[in-house]
JSON list of C-alpha atoms in Angstrom, two decimals:
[
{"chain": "V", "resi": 383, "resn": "UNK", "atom": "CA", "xyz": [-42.10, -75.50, -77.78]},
{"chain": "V", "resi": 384, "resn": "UNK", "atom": "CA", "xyz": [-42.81, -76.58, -81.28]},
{"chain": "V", "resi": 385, "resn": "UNK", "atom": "CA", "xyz": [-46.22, -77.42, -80.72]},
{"chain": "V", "resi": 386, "resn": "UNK", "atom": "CA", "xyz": [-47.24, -73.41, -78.90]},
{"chain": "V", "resi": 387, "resn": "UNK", "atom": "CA", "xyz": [-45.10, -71.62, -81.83]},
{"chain": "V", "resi": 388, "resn": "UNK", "atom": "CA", "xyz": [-47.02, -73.47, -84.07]},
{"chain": "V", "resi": 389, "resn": "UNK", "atom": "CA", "xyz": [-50.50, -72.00, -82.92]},
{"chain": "V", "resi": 390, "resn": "UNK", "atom": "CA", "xyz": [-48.77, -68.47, -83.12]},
{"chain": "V", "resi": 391, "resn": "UNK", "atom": "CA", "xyz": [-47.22, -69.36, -86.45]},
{"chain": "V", "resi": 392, "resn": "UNK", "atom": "CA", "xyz": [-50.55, -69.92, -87.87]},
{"chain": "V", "resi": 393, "resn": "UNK", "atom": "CA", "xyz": [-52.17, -66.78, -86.10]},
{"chain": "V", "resi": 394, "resn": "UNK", "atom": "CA", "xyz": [-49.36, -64.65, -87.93]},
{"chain": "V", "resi": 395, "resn": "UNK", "atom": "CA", "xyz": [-50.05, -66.44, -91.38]},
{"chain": "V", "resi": 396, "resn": "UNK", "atom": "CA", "xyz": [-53.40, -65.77, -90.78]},
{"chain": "V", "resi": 397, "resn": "UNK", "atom": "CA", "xyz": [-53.29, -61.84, -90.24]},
{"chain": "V", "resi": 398, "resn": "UNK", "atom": "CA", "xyz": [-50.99, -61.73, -93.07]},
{"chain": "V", "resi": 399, "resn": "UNK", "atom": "CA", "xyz": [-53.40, -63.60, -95.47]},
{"chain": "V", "resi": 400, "resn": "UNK", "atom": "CA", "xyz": [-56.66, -61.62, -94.31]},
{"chain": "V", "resi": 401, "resn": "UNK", "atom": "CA", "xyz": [-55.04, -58.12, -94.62]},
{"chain": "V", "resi": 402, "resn": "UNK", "atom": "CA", "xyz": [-53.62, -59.36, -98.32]},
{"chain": "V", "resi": 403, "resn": "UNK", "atom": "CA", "xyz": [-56.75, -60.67, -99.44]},
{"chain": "V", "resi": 404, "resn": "UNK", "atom": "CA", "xyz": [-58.12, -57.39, -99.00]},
{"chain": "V", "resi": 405, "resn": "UNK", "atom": "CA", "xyz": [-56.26, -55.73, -101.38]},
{"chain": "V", "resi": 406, "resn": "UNK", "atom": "CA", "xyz": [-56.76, -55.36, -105.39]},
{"chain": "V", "resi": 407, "resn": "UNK", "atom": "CA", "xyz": [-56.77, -57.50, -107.94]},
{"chain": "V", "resi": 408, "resn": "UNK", "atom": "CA", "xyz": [-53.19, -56.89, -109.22]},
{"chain": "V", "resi": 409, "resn": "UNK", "atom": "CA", "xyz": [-50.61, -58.88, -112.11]},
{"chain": "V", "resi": 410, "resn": "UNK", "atom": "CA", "xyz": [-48.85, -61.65, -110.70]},
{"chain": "V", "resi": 411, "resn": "UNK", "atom": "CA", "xyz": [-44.98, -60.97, -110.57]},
{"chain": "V", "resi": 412, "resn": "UNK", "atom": "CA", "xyz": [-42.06, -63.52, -110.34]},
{"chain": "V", "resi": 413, "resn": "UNK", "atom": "CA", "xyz": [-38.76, -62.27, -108.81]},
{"chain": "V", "resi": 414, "resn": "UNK", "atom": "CA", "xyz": [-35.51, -63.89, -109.10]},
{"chain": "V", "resi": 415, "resn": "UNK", "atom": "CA", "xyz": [-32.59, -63.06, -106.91]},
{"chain": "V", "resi": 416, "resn": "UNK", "atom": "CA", "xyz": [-28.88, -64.52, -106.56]},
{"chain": "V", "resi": 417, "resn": "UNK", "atom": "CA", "xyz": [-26.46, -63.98, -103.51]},
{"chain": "V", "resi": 418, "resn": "UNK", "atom": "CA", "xyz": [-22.90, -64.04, -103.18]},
{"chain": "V", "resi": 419, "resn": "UNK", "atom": "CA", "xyz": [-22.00, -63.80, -99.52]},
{"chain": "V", "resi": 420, "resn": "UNK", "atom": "CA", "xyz": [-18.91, -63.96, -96.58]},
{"chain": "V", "resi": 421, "resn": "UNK", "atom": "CA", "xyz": [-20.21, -65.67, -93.67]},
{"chain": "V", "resi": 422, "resn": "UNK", "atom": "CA", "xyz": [-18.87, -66.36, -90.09]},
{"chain": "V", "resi": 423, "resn": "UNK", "atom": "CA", "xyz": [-20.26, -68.54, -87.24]},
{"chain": "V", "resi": 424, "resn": "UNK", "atom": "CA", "xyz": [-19.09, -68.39, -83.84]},
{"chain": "V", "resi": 425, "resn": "UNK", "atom": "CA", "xyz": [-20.09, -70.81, -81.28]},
{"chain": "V", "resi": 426, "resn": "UNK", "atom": "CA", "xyz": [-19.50, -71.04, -77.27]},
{"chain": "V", "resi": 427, "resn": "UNK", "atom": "CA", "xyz": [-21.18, -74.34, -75.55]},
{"chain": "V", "resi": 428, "resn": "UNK", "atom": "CA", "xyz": [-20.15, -72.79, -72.25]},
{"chain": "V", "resi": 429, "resn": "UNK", "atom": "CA", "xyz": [-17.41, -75.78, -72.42]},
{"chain": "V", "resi": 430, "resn": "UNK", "atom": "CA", "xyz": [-16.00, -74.80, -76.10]},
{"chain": "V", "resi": 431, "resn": "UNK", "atom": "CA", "xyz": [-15.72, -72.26, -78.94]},
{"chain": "V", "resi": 432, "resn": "UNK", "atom": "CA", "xyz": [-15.38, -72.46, -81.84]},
{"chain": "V", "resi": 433, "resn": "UNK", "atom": "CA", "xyz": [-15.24, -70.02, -85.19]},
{"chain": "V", "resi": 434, "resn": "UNK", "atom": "CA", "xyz": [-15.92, -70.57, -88.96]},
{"chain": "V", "resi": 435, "resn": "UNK", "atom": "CA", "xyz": [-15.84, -67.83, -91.60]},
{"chain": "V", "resi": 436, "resn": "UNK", "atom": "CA", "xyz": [-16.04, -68.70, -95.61]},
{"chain": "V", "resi": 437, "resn": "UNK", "atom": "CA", "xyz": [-17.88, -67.79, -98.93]},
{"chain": "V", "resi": 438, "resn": "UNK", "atom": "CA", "xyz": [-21.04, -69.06, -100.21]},
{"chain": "V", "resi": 439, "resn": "UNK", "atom": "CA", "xyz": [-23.85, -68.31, -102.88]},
{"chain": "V", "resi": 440, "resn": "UNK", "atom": "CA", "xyz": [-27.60, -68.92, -102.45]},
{"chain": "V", "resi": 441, "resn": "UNK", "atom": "CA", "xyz": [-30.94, -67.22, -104.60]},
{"chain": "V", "resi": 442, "resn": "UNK", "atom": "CA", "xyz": [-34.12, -66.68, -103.81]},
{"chain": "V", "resi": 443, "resn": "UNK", "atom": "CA", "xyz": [-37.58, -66.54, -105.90]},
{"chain": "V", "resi": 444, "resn": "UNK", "atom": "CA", "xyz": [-41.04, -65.19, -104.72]},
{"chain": "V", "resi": 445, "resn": "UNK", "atom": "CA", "xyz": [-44.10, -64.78, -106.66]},
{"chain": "V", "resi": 446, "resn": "UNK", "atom": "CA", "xyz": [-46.80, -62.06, -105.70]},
{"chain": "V", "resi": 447, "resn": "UNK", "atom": "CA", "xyz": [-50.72, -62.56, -106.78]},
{"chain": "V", "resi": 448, "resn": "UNK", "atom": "CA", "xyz": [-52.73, -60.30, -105.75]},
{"chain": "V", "resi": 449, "resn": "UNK", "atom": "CA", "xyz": [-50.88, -59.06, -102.35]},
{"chain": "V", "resi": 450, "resn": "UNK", "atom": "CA", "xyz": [-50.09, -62.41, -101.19]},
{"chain": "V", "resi": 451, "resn": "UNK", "atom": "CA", "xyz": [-46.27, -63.66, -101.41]},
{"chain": "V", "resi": 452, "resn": "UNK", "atom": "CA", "xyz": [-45.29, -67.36, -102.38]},
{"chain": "V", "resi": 453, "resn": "UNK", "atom": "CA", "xyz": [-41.05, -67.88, -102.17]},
{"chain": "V", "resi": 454, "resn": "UNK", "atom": "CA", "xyz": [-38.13, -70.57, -101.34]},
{"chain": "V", "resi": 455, "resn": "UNK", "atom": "CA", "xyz": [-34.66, -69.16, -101.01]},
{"chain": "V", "resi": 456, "resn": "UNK", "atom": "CA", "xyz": [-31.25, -71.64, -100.56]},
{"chain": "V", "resi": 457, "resn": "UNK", "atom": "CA", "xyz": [-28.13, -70.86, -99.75]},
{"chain": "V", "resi": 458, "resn": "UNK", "atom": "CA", "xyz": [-25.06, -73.24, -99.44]},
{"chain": "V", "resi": 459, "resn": "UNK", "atom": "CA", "xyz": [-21.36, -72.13, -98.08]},
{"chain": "V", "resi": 460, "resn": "UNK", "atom": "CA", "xyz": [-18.29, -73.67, -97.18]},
{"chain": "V", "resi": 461, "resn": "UNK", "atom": "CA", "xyz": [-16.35, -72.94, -93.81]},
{"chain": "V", "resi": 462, "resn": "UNK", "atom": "CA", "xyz": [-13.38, -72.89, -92.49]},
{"chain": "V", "resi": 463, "resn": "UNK", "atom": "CA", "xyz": [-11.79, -72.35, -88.88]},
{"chain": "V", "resi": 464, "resn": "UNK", "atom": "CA", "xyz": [-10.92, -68.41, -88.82]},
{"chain": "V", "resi": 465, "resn": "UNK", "atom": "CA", "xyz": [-7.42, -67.99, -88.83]},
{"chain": "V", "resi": 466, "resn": "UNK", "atom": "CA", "xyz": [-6.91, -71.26, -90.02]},
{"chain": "V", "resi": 467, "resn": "UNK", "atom": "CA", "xyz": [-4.42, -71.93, -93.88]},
{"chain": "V", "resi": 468, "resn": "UNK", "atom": "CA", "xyz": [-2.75, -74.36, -95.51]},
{"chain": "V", "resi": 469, "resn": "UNK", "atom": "CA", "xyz": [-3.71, -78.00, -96.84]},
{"chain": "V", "resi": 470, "resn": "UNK", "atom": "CA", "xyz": [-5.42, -80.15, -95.06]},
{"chain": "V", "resi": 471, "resn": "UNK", "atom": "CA", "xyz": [-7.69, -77.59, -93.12]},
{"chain": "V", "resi": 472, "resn": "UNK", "atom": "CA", "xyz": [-10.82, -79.41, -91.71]},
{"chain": "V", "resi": 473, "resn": "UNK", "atom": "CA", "xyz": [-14.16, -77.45, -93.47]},
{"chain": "V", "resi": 474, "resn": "UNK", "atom": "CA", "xyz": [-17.97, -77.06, -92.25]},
{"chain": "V", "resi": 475, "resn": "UNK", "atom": "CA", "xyz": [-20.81, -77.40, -95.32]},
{"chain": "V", "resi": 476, "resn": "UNK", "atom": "CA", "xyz": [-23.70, -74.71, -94.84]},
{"chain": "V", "resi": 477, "resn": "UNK", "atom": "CA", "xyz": [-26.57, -75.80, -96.71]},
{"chain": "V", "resi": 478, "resn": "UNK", "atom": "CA", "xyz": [-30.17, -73.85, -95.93]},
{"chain": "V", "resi": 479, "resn": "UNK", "atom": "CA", "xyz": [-33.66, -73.65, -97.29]},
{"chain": "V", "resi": 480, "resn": "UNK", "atom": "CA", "xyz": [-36.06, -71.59, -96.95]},
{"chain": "V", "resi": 481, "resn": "UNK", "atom": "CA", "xyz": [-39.99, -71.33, -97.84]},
{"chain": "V", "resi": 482, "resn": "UNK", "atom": "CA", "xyz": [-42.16, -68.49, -96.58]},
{"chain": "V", "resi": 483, "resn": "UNK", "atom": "CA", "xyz": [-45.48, -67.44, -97.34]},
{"chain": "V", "resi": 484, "resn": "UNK", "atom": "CA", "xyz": [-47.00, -63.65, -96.44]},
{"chain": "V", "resi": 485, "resn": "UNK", "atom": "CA", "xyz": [-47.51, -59.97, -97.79]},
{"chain": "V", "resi": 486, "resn": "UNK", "atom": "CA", "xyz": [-47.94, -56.27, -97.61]},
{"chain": "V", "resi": 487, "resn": "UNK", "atom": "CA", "xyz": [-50.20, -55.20, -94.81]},
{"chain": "V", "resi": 488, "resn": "UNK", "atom": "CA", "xyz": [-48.77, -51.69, -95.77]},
{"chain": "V", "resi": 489, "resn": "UNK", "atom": "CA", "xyz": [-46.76, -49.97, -98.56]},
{"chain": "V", "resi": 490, "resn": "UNK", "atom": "CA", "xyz": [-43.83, -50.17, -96.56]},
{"chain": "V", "resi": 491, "resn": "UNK", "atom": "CA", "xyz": [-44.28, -53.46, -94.15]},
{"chain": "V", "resi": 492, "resn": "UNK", "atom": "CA", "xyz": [-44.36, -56.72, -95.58]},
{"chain": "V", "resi": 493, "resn": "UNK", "atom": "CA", "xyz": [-45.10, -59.81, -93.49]},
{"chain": "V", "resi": 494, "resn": "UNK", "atom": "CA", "xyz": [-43.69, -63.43, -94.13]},
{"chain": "V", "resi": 495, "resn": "UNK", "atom": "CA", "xyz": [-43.88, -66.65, -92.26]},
{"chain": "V", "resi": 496, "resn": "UNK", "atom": "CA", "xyz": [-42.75, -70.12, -92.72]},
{"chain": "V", "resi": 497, "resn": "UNK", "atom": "CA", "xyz": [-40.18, -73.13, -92.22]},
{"chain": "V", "resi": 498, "resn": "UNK", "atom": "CA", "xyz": [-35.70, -72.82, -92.22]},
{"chain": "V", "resi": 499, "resn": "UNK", "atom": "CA", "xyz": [-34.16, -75.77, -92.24]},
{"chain": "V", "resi": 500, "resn": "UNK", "atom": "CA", "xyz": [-29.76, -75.20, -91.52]},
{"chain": "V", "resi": 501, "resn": "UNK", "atom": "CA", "xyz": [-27.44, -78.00, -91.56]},
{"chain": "V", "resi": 502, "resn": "UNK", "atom": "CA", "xyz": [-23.69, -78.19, -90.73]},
{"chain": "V", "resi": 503, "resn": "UNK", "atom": "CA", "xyz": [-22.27, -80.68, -92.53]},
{"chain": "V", "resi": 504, "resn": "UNK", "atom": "CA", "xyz": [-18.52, -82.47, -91.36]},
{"chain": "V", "resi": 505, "resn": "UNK", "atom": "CA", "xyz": [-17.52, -85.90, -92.62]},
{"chain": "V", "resi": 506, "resn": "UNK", "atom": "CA", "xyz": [-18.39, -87.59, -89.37]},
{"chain": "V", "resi": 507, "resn": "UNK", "atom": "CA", "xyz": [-20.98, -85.31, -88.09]},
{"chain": "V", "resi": 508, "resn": "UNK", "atom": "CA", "xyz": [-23.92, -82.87, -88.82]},
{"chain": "V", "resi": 509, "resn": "UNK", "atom": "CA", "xyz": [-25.66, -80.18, -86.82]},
{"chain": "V", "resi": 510, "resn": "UNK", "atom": "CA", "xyz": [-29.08, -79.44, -87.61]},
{"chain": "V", "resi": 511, "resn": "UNK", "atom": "CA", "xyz": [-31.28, -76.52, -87.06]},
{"chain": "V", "resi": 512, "resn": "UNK", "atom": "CA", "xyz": [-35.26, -76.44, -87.96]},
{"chain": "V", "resi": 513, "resn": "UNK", "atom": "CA", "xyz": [-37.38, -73.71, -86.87]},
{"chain": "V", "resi": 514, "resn": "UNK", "atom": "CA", "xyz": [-40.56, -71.48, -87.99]},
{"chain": "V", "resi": 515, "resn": "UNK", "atom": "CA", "xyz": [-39.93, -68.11, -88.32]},
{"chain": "V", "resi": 516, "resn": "UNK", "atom": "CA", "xyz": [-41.91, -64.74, -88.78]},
{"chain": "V", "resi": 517, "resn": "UNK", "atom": "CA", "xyz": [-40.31, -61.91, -90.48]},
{"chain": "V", "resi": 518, "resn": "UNK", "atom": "CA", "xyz": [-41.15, -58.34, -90.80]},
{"chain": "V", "resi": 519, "resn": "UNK", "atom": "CA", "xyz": [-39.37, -56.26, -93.25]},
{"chain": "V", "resi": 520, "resn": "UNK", "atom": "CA", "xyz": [-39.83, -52.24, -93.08]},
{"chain": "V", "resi": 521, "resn": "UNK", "atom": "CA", "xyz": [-38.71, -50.28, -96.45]},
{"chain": "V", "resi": 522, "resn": "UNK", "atom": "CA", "xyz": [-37.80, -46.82, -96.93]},
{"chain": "V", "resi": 523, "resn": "UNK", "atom": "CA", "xyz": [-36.45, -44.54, -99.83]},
{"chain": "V", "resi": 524, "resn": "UNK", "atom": "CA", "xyz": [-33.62, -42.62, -100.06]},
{"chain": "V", "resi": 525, "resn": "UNK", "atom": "CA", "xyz": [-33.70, -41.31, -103.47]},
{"chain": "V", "resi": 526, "resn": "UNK", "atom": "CA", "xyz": [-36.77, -42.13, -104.80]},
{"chain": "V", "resi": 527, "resn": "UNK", "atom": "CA", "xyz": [-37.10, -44.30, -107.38]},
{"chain": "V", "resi": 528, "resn": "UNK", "atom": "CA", "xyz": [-33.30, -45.47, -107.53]},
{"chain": "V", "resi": 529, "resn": "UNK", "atom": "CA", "xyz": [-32.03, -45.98, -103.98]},
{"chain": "V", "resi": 530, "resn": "UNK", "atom": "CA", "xyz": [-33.92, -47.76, -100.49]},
{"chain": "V", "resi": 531, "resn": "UNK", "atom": "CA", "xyz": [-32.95, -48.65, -97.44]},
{"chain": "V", "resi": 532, "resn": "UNK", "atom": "CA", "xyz": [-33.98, -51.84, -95.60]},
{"chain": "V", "resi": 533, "resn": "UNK", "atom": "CA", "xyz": [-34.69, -53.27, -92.23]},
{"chain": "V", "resi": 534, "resn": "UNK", "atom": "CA", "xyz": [-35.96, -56.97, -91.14]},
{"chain": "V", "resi": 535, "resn": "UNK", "atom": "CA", "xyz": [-36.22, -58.19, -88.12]},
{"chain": "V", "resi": 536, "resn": "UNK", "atom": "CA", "xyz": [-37.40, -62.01, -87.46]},
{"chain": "V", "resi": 537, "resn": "UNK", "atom": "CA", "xyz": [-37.80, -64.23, -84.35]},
{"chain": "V", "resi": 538, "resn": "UNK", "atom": "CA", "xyz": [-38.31, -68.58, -84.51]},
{"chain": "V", "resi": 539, "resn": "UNK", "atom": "CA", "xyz": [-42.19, -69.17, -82.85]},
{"chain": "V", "resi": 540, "resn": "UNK", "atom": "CA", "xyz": [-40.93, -72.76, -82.63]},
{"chain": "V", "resi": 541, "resn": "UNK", "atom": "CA", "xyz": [-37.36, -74.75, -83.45]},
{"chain": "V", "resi": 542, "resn": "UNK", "atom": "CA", "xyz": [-35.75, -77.92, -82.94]},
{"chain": "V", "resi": 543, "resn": "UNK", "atom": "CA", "xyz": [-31.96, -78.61, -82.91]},
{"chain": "V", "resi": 544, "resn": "UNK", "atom": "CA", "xyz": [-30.02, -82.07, -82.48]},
{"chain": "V", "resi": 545, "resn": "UNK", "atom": "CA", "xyz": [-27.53, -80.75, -80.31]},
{"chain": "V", "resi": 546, "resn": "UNK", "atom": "CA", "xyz": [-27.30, -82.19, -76.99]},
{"chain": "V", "resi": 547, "resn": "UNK", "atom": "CA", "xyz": [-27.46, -78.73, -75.42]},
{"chain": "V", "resi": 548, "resn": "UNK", "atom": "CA", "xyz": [-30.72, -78.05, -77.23]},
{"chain": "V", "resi": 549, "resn": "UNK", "atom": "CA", "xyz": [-31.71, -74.54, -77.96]},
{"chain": "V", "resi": 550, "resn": "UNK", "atom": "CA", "xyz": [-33.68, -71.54, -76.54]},
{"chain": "V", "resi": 551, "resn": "UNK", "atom": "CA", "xyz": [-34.65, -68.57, -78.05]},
{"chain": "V", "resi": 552, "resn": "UNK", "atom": "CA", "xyz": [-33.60, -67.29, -82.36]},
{"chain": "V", "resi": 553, "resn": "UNK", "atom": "CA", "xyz": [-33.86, -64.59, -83.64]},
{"chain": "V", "resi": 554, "resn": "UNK", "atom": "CA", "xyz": [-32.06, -62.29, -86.01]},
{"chain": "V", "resi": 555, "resn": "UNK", "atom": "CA", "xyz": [-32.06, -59.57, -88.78]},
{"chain": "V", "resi": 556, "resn": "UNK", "atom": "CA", "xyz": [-31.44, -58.16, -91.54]},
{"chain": "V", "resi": 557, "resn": "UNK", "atom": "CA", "xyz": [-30.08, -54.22, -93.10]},
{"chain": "V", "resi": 558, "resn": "UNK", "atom": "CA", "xyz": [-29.12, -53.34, -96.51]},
{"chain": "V", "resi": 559, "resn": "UNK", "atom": "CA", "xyz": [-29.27, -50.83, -99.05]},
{"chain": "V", "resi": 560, "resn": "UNK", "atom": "CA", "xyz": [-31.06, -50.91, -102.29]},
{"chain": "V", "resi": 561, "resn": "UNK", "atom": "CA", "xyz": [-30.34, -49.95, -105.89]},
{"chain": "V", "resi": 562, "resn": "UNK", "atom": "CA", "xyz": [-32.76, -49.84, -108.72]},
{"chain": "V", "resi": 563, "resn": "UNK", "atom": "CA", "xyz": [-31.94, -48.10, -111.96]},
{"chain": "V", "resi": 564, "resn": "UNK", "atom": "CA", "xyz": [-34.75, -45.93, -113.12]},
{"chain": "V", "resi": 565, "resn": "UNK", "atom": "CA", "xyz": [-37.68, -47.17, -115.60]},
{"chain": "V", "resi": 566, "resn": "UNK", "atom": "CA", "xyz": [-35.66, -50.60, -115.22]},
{"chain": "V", "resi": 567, "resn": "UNK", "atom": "CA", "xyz": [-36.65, -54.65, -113.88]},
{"chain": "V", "resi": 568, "resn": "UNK", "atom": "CA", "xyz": [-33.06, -55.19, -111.88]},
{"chain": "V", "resi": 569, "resn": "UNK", "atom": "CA", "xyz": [-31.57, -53.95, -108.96]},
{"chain": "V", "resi": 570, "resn": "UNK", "atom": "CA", "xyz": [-28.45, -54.25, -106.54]},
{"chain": "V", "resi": 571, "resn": "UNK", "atom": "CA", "xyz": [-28.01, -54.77, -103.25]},
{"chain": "V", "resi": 572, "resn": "UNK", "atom": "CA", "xyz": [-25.75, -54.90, -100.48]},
{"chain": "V", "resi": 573, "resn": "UNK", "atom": "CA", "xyz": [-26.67, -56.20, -96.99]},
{"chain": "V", "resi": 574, "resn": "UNK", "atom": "CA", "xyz": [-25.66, -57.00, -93.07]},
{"chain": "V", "resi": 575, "resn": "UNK", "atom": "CA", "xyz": [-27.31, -59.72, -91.66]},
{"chain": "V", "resi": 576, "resn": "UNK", "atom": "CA", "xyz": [-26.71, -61.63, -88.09]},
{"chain": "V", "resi": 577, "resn": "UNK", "atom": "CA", "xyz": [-28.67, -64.81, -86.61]},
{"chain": "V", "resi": 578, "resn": "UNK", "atom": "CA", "xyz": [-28.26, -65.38, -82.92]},
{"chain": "V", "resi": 579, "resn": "UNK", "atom": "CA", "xyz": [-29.63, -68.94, -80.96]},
{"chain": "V", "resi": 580, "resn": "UNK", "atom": "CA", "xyz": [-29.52, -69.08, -77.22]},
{"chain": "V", "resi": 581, "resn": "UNK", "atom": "CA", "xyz": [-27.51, -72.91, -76.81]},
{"chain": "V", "resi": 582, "resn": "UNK", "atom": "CA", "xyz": [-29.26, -74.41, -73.52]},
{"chain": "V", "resi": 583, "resn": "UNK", "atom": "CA", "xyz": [-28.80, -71.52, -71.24]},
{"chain": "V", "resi": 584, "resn": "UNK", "atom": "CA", "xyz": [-28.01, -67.90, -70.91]},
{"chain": "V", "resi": 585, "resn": "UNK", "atom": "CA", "xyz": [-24.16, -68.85, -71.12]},
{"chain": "V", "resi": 586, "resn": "UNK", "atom": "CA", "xyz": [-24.49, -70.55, -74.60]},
{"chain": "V", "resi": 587, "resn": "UNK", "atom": "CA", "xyz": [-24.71, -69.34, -78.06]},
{"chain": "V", "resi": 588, "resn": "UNK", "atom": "CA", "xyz": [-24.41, -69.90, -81.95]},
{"chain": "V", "resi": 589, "resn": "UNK", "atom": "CA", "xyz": [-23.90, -66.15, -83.81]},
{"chain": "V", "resi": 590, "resn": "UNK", "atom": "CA", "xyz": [-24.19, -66.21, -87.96]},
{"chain": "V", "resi": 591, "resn": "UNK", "atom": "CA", "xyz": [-23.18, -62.69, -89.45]},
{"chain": "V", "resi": 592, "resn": "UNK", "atom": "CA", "xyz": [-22.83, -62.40, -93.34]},
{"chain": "V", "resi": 593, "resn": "UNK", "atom": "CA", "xyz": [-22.13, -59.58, -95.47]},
{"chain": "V", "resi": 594, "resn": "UNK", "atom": "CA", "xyz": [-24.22, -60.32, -99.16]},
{"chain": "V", "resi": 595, "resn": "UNK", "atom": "CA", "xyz": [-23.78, -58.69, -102.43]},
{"chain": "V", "resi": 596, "resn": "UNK", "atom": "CA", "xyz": [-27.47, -59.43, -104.58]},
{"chain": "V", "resi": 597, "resn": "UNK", "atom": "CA", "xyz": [-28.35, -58.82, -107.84]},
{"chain": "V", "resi": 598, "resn": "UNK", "atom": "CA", "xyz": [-32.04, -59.47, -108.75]},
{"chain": "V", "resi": 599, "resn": "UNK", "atom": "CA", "xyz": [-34.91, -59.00, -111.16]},
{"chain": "V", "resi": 600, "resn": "UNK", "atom": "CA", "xyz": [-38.69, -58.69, -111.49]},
{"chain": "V", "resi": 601, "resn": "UNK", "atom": "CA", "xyz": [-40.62, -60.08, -113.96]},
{"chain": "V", "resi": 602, "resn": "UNK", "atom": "CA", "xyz": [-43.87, -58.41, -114.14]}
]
């Protein structure tokens, strides 16, 4: 699996690089952003569920030169079984990075591709999850100038998992809202995002949904 969803990993990075190096000659840009986010995970093996929920933060910074985007994003949470208070309550560590590559083809479309590495994290155990991803993100304004909507959609060309199950076919997305003051370098957002993995067979899955609150800023 890795080794065909590499080939089409590196067809995608190649359309998006051609169609990018086509355009202008335009100002490189940095932009910083920071996430504060509610997650929950829910699991079924087929022989067990489980569910986590808990807070987190992550960022994310991308620099664009000349249509082309560069970026790494991390994000680290801490969960806990939902329904689940008191002292003593077991916890799960969520620690992910990201680094994509990609652009514009259009005004509204942008392209990425690259590498996620996700890790659970227990004191006696940890769960990880790599896998190469494409993402497509469509904009479009609402009130233009100040307020944009959102939609990506992405799907793994090739992943690897250390659980004993193994795991088929990821993908996810990604809907939000945008808000940019007028004539100004930050913005707000507010998003719904949810991950879904295939665990072994059509009876297994791992679902991550998250609710994120961003604040970010360009730097032309």
């Amino acid at each position: 699996m890795m080794k065909g969803g590499l080939r089409a990993l590196a067809g995608t990075c190649a359309l998006v690089l051609a169609a990018s190096a086509a355009s202008a000659q335009r100002r490189p840009t940095i932009s910083l952003r920071a996430d504060a986010f509610m997650m929950w995970v829910h699991s079924d093996t087929g022989l067990a569920r489980t569910s986590l929920r808990g807070p987190g933060f992550g960022g994310e910074g991308r620099i664009g030169v000349n249509g082309l985007l560069f970026g790494l994003g991390l994000l680290q949470g801490q969960l806990k079984p939902g329904g689940v208070t008191g002292g003593g309550t077991s916890h799960v560590d969520l620690v992910q990075g990201t680094v994509f590559v990609g652009g514009r083809l259009l005004p509204w479309l942008e392209m990425t591709a690259g590498p996620v590495v996700r890790a659970y994290v227990t004191d006696s155990t940890t769960e990880r999850w790599v896998f190469w991803q494409a993402r497509a993100r469509v904009d479009a304004p609402i009130v233009v100038g100040q307020l944009a909507s959102y939609l990506e959609v992405w799907r793994a060309l090739a992943s690897e998992v250390n659980l004993p199950t193994g795991a088929g076919r990821i993908q996810g997305g990604e809907a939000g809202v945008v808000f940019q003051p007028p004539q100004q370098r930050i913005w707000l957002r507010l998003s719904y995002r949810m991950d879904d993995a295939l665990l072994g067979g059509p009876s297994g899955n791992e679902t991550l949904e998250a609710i994120t609150l961003s604040g970010g800023i360009v730097i032309p």
